[in-house]
JSON list of C-alpha atoms and ligand atoms in Angstrom, two decimals:
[
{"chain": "Q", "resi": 1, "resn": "UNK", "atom": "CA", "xyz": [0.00, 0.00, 0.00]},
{"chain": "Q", "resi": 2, "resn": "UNK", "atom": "CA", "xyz": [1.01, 3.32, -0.84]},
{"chain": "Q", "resi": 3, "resn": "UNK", "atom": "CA", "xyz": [2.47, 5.55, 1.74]},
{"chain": "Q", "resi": 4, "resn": "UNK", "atom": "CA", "xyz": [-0.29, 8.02, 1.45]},
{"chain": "Q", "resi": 5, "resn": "UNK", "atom": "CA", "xyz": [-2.67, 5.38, 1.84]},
{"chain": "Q", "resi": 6, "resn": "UNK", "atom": "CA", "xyz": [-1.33, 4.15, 4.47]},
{"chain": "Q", "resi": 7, "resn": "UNK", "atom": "CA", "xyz": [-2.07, 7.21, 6.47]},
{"chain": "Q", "resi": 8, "resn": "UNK", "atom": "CA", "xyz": [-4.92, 7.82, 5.07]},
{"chain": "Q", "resi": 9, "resn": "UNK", "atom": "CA", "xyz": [-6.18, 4.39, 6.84]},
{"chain": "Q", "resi": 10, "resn": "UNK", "atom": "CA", "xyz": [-4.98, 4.72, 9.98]},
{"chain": "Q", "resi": 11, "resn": "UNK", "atom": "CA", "xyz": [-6.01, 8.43, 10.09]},
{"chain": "Q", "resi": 12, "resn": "UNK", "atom": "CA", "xyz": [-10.01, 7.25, 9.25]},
{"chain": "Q", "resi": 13, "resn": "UNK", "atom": "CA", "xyz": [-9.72, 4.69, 11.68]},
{"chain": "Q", "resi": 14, "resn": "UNK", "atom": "CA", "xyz": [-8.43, 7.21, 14.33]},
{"chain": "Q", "resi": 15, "resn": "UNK", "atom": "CA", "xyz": [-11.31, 9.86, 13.63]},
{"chain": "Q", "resi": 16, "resn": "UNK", "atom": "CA", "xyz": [-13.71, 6.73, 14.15]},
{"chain": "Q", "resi": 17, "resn": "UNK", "atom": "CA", "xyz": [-12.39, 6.14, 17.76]},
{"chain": "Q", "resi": 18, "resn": "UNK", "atom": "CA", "xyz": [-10.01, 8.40, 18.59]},
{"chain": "Q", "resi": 19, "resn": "UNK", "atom": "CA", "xyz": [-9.03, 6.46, 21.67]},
{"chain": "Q", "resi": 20, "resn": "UNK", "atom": "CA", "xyz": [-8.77, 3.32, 21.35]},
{"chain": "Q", "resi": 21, "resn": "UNK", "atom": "CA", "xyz": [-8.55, 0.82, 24.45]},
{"chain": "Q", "resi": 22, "resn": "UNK", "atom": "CA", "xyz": [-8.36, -2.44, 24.90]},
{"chain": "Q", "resi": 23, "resn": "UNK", "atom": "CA", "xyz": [-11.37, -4.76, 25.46]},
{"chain": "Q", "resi": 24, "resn": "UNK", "atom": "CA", "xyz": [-9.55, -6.26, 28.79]},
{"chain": "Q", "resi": 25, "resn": "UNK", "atom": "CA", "xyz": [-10.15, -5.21, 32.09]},
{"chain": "Q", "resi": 26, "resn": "UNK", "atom": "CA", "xyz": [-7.65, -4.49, 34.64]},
{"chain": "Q", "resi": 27, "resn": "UNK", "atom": "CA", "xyz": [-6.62, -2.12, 37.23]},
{"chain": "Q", "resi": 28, "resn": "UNK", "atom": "CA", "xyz": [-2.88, -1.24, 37.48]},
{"chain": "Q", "resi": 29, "resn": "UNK", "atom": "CA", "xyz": [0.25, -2.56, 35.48]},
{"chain": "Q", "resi": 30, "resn": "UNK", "atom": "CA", "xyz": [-0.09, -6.16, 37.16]},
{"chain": "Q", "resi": 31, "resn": "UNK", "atom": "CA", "xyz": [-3.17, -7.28, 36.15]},
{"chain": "Q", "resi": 32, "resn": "UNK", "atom": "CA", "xyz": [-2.83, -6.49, 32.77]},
{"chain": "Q", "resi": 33, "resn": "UNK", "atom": "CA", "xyz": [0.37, -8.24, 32.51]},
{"chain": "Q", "resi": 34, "resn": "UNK", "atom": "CA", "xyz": [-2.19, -11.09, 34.05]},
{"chain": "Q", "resi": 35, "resn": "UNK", "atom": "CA", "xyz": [-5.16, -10.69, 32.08]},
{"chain": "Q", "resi": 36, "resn": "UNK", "atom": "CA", "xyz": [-3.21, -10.58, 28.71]},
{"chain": "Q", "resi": 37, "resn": "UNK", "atom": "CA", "xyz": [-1.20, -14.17, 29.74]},
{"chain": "Q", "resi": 38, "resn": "UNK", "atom": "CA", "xyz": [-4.93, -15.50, 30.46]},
{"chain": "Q", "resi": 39, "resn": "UNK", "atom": "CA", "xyz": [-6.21, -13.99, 27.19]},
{"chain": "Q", "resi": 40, "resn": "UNK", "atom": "CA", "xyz": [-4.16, -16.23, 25.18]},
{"chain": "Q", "resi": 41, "resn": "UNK", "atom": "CA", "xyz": [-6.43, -18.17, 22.82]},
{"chain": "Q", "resi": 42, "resn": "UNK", "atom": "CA", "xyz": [-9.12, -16.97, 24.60]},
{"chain": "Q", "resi": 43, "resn": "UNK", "atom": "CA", "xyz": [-11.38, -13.88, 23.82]},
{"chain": "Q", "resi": 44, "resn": "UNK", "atom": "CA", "xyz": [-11.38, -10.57, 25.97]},
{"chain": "Q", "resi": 45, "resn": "UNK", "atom": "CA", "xyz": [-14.83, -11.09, 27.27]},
{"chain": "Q", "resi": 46, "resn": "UNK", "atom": "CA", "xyz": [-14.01, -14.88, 28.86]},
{"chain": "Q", "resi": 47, "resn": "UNK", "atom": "CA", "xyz": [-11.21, -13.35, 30.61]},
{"chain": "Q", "resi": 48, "resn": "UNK", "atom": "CA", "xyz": [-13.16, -10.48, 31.49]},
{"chain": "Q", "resi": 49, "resn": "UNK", "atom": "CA", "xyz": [-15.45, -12.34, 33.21]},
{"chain": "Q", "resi": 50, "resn": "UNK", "atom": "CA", "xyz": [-12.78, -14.77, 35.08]},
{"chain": "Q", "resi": 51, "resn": "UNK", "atom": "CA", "xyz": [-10.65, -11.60, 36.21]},
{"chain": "Q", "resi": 52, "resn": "UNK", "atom": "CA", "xyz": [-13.48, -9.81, 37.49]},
{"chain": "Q", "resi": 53, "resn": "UNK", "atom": "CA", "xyz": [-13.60, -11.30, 41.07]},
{"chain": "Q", "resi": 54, "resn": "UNK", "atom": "CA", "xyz": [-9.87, -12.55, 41.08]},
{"chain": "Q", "resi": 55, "resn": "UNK", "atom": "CA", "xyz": [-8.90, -8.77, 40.25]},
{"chain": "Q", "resi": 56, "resn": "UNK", "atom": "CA", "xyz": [-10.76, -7.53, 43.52]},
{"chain": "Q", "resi": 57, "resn": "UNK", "atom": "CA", "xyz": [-9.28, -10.27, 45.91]},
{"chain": "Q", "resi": 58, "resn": "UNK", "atom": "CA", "xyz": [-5.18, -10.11, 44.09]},
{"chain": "Q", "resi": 59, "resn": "UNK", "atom": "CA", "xyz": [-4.27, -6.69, 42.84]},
{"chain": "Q", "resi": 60, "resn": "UNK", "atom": "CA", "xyz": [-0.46, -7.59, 43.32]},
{"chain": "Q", "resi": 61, "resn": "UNK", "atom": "CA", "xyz": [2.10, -10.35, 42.77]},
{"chain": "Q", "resi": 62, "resn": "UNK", "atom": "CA", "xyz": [2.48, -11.06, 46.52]},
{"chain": "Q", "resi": 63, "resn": "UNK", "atom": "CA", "xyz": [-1.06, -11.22, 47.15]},
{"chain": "Q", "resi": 64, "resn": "UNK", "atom": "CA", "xyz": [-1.35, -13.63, 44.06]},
{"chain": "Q", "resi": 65, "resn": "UNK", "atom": "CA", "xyz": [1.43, -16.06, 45.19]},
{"chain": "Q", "resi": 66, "resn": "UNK", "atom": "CA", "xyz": [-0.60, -16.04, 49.04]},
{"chain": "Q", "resi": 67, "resn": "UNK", "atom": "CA", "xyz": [-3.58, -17.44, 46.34]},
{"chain": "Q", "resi": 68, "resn": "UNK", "atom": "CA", "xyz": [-1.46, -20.21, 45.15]},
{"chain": "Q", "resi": 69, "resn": "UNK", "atom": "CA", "xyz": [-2.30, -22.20, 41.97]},
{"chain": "Q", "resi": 70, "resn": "UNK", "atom": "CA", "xyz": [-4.81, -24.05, 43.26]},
{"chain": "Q", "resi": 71, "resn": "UNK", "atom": "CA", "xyz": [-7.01, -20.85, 44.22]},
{"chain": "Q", "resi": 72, "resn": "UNK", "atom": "CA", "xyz": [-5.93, -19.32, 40.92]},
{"chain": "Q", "resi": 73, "resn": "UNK", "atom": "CA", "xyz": [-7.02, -22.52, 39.26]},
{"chain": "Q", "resi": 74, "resn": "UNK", "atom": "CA", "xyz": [-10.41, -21.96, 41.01]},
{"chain": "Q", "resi": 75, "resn": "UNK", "atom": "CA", "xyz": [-11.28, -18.64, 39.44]},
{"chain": "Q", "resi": 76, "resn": "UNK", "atom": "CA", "xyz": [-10.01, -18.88, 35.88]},
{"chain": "Q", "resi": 77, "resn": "UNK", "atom": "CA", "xyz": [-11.56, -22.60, 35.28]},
{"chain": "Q", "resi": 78, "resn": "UNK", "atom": "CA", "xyz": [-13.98, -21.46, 32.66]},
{"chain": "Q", "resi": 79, "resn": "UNK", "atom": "CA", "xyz": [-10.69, -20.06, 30.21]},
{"chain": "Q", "resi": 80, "resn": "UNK", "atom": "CA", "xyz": [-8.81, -22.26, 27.85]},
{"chain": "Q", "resi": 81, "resn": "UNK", "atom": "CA", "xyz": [-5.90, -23.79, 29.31]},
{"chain": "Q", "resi": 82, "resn": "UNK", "atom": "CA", "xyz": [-6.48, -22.87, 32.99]},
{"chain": "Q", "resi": 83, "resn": "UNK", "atom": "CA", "xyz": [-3.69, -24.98, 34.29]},
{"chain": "Q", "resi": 84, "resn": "UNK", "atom": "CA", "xyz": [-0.72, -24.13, 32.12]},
{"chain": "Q", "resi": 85, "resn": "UNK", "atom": "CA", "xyz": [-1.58, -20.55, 32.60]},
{"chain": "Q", "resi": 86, "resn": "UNK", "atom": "CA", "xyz": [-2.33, -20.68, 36.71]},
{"chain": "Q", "resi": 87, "resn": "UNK", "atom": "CA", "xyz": [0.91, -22.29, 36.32]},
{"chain": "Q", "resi": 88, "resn": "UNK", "atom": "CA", "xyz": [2.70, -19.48, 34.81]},
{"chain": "Q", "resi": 89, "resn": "UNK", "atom": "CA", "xyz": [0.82, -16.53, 36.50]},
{"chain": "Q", "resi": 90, "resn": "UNK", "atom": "CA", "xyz": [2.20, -18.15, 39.78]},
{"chain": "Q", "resi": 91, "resn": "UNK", "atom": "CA", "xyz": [5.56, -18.53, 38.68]},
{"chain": "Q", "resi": 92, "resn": "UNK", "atom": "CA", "xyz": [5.89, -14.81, 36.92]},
{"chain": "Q", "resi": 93, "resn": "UNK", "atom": "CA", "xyz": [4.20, -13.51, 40.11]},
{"chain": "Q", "resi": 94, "resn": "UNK", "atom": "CA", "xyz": [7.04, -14.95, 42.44]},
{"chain": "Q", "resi": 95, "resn": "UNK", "atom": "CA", "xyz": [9.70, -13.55, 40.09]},
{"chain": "Q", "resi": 96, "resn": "UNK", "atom": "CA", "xyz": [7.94, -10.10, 40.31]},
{"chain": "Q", "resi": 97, "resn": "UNK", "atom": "CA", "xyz": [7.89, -10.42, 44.16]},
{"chain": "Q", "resi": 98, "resn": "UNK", "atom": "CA", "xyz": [11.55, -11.87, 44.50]},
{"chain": "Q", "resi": 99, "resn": "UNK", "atom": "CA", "xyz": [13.21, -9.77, 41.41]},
{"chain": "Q", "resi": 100, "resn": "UNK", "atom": "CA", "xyz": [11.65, -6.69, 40.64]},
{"chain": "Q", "resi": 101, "resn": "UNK", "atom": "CA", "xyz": [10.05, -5.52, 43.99]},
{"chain": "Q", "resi": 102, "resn": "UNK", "atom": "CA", "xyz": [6.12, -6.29, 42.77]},
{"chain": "Q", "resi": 103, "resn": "UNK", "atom": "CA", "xyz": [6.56, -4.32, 39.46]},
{"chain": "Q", "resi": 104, "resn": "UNK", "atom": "CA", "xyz": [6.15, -4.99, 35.99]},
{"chain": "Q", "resi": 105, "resn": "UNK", "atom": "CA", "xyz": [9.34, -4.28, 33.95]},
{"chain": "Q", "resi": 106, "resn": "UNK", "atom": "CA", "xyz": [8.84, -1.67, 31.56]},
{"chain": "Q", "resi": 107, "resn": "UNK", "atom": "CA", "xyz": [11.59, -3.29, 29.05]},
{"chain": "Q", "resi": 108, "resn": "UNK", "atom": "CA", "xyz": [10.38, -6.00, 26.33]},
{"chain": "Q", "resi": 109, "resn": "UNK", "atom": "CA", "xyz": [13.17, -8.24, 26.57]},
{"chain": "Q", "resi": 110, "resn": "UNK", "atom": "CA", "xyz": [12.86, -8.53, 30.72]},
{"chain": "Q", "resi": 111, "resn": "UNK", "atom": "CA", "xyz": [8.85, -9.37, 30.21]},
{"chain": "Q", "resi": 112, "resn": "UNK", "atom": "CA", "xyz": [9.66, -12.08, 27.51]},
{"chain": "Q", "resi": 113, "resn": "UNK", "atom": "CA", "xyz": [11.82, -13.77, 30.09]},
{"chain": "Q", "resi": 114, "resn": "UNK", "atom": "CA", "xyz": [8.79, -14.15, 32.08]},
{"chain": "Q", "resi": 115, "resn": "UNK", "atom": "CA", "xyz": [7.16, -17.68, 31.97]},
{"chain": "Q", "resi": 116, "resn": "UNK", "atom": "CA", "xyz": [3.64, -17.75, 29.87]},
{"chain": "Q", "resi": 117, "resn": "UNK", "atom": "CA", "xyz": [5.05, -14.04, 28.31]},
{"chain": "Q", "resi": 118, "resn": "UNK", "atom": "CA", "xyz": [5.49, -14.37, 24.64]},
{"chain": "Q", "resi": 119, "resn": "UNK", "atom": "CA", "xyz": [6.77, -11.08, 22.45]},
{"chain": "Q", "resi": 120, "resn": "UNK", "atom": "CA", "xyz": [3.39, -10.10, 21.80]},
{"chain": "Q", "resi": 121, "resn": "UNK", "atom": "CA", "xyz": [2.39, -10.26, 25.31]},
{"chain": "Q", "resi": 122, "resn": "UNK", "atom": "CA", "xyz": [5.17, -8.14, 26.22]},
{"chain": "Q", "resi": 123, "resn": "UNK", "atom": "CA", "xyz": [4.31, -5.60, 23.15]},
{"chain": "Q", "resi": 124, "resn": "UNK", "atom": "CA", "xyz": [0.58, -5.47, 24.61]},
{"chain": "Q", "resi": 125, "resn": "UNK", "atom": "CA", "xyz": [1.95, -5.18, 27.75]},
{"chain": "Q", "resi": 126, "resn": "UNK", "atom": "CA", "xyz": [4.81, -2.39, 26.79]},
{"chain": "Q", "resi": 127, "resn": "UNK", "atom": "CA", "xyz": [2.21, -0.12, 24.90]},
{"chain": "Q", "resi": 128, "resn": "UNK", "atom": "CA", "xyz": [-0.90, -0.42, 26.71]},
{"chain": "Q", "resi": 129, "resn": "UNK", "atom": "CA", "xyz": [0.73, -0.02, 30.44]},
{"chain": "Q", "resi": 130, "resn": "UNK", "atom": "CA", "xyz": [3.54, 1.86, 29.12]},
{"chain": "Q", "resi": 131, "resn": "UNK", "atom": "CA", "xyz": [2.49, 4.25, 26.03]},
{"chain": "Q", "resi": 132, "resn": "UNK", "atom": "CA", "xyz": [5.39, 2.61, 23.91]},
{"chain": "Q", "resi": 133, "resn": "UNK", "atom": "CA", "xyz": [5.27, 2.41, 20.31]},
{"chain": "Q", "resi": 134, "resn": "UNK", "atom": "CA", "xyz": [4.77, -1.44, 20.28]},
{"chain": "Q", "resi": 135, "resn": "UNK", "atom": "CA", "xyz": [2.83, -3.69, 17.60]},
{"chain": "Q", "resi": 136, "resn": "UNK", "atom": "CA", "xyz": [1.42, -6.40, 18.91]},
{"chain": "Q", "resi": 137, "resn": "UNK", "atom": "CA", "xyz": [0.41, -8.90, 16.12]},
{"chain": "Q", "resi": 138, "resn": "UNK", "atom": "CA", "xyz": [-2.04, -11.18, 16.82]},
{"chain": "Q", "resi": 139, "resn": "UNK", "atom": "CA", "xyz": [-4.59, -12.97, 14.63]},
{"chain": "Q", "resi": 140, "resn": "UNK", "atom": "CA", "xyz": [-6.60, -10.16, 13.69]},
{"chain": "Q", "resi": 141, "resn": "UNK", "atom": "CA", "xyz": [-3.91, -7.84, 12.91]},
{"chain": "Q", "resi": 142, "resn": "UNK", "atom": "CA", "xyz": [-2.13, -11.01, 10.65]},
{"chain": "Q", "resi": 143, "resn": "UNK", "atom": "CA", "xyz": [-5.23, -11.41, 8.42]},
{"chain": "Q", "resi": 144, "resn": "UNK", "atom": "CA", "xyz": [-5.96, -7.27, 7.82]},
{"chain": "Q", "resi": 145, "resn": "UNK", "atom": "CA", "xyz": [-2.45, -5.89, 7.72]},
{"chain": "Q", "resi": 146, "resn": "UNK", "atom": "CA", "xyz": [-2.20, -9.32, 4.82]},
{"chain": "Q", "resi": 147, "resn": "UNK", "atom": "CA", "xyz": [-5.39, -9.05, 3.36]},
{"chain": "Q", "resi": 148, "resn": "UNK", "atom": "CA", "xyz": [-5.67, -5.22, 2.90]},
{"chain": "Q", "resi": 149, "resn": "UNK", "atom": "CA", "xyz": [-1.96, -4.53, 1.76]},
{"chain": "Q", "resi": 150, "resn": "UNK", "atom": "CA", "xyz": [-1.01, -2.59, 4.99]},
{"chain": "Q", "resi": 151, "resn": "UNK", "atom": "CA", "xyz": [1.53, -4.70, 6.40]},
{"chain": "Q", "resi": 152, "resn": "UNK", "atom": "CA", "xyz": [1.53, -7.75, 4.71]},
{"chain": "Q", "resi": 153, "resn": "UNK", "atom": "CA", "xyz": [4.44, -10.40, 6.02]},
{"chain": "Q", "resi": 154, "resn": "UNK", "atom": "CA", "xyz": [4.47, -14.60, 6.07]},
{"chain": "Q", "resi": 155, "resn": "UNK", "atom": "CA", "xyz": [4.31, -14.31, 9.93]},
{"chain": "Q", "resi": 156, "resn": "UNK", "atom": "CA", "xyz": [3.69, -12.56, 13.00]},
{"chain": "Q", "resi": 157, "resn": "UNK", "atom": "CA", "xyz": [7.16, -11.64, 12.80]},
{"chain": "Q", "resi": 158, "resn": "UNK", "atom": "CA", "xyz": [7.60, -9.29, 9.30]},
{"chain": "Q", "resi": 159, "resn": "UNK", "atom": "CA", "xyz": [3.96, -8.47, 9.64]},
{"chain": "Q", "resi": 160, "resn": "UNK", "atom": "CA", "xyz": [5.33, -6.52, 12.86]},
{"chain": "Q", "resi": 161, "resn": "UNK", "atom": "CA", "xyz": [8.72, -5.56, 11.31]},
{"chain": "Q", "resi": 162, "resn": "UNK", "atom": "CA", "xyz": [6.38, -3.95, 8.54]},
{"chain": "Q", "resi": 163, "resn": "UNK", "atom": "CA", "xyz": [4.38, -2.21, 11.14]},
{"chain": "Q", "resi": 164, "resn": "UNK", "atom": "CA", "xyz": [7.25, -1.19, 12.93]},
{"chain": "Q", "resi": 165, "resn": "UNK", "atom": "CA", "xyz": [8.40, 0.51, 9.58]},
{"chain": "Q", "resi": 166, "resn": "UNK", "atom": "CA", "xyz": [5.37, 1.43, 8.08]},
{"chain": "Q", "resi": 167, "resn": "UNK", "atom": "CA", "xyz": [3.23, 3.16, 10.74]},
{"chain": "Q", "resi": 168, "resn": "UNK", "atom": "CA", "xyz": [3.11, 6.81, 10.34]},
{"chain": "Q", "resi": 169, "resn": "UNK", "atom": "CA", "xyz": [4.16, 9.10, 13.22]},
{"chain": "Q", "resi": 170, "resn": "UNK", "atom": "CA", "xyz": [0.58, 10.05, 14.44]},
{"chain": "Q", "resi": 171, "resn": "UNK", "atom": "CA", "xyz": [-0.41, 6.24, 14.57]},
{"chain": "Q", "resi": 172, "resn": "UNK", "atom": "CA", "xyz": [2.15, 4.44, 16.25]},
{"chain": "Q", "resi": 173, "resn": "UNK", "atom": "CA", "xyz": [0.95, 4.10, 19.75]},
{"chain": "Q", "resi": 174, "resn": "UNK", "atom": "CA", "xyz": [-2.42, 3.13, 18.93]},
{"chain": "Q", "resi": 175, "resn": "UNK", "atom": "CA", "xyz": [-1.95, 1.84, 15.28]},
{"chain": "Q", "resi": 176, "resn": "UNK", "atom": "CA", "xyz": [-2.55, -2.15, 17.17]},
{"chain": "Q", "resi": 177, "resn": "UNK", "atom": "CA", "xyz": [-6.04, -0.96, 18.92]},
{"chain": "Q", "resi": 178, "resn": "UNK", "atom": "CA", "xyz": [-7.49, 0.11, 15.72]},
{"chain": "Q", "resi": 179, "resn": "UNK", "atom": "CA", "xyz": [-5.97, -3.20, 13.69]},
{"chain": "Q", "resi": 180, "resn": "UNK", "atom": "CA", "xyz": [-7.14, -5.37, 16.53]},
{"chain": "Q", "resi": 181, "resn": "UNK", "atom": "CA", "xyz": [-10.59, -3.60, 16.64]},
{"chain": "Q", "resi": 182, "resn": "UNK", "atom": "CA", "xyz": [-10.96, -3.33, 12.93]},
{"chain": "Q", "resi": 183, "resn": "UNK", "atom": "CA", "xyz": [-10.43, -7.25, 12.79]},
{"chain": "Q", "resi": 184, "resn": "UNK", "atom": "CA", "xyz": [-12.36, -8.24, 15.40]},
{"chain": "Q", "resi": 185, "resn": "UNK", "atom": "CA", "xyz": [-15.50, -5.98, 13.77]},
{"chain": "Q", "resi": 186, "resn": "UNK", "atom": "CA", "xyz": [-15.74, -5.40, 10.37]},
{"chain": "Q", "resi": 187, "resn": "UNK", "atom": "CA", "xyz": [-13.03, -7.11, 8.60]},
{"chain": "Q", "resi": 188, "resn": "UNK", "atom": "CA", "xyz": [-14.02, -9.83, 10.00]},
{"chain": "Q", "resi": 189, "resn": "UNK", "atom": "CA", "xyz": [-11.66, -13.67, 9.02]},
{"chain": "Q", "resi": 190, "resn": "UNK", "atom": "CA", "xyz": [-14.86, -15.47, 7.26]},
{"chain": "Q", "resi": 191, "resn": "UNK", "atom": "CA", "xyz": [-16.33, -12.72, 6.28]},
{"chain": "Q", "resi": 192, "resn": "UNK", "atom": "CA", "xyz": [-15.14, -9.07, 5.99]},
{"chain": "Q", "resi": 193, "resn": "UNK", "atom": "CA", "xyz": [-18.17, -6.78, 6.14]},
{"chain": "Q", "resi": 194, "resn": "UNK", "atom": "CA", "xyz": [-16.64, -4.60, 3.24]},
{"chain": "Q", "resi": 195, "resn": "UNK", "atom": "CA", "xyz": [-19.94, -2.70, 2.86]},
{"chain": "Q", "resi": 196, "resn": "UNK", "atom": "CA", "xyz": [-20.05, -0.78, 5.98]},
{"chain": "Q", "resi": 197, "resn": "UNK", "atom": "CA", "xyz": [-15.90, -0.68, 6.09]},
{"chain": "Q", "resi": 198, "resn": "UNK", "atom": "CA", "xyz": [-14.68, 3.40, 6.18]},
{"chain": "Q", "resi": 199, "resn": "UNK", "atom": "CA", "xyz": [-11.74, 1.89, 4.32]},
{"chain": "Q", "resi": 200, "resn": "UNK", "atom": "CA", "xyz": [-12.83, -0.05, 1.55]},
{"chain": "Q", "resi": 201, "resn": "UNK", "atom": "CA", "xyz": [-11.42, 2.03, -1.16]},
{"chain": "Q", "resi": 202, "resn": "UNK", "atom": "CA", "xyz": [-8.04, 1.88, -0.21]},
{"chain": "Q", "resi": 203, "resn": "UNK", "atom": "CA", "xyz": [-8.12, -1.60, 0.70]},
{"chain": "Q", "resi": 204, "resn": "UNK", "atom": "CA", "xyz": [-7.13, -4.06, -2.10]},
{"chain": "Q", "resi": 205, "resn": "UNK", "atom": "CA", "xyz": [-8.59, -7.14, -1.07]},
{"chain": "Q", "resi": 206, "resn": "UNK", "atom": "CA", "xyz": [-10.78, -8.99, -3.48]},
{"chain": "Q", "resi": 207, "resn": "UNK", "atom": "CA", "xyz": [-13.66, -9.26, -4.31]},
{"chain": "Q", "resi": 208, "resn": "UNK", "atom": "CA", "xyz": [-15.50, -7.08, -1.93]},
{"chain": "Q", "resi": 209, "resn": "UNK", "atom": "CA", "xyz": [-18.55, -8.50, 0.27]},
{"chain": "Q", "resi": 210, "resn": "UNK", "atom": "CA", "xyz": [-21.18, -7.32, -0.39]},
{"chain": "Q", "resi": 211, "resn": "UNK", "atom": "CA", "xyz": [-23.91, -5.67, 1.79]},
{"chain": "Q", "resi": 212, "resn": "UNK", "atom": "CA", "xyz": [-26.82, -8.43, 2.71]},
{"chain": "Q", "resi": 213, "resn": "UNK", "atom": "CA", "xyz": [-29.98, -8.36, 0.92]},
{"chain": "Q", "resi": 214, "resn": "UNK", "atom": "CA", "xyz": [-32.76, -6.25, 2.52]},
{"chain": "P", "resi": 1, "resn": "SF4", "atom": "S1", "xyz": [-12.79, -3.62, 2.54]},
{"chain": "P", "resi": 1, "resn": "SF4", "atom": "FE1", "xyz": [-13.28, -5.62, 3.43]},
{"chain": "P", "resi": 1, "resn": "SF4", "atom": "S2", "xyz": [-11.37, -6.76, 3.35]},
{"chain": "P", "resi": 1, "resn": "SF4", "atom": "FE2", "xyz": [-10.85, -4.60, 3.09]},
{"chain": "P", "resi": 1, "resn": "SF4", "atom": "S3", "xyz": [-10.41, -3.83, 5.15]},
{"chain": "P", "resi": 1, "resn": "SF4", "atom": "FE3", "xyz": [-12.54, -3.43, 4.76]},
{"chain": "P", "resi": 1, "resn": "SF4", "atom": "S4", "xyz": [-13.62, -5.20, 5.60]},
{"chain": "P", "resi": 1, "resn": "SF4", "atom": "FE4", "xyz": [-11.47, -5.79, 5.36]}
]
């Protein structure tokens, strides 16, 4: 996509929500680390409703290890693979409490060494707690930054070197909200609701679908 295109898209999506958030609920750095580990392969309202009581009871790593895994297991038994991920929440909670005084590290390469905290954990983690410039690629941004021209890549990986490149100035911080949002929406993986998209004109994915019959 062209480079004046490229801003053009982000800049649409931007006057549509002009601050974007994302769809998980937390209260301070900690719990988004946590609700971001839990949200993997699952969706945002699952954990959402898992964290909800957990997040009144444990708002820090130390009061998370006093849980233990078994009380951890207990509130997130209703996400996709609770026990790997209790597992890990205990474990990244300890090294928290033991290395880093009960904060989250605001450097990407300290989270990934985290158990259960991949690189695009850490890139949620470093731009929605921490404002950086981070691209987080995930399934939704994959398929639109391939299927519209923006930032297409084989993987996860070049999808978020292109990003990285790519994004104009304006955009950066919050250029993985709108992706995320626009994917999970309208340009949706079966089927892209190109009739009601505000970018449809400069997106080159073909053919179009159509709006439903009346
Ligand atoms: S026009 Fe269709 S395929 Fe292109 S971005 Fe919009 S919804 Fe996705």
């Amino acid at each position: 996509m062209k480079k004046a295109d490229i801003f053009e898209f982000y800049r649409r999506l931007a006057e549509l929500n002009p601050d974007p958030r994302t769809e998980l609920e937390y209260g301070n750095d900690y719990q988004l680390l946590v609700a971001v580990v839990l949200s993997a392969q699952a969706t945002d309202v699952g954990v959402n409703k898992a964290t909800r009581a957990l997040f009144r009871a444990v708002k820090t790593p130390a009061q998370m290890v006093a849980l233990g895994e078994e009380g951890l297991k207990e509130h997130i038994k209703t996400i996709g693979l609770f026990n790997a991920k209790a597992k890990n929440v205990i474990a990244l909670s300890q090294i928290l409490e033991r290395d880093f005084g009960g904060e989250v590290p605001r450097d990407r390469d300290t989270l990934t060494t985290l158990p259960g905290v991949g690189r695009k954990t850490a890139n949620v983690v470093m731009n929605t707690a921490f404002g950086a410039e981070t691209f987080a690629v995930d399934t939704h941004i994959f398929r639109v930054g391939n299927r519209t021209g923006l930032a297409p890549g084989k993987d996860v990986l070049a999808v978020e070197k292109r990003l990285e490149k790519d994004t104009p100035a304006p955009f950066r911080r919050d250029a993985h909200h709108w992706l995320i949002l626009h994917g999970r929406y309208i340009c949706k993986a079966r089927k892209p609701e190109c009739w009601r998209c505000p970018v449809a004109d400069l997106c080159r994915y073909k053919p179009k679908t159509p709006a439903p019959a009346a």
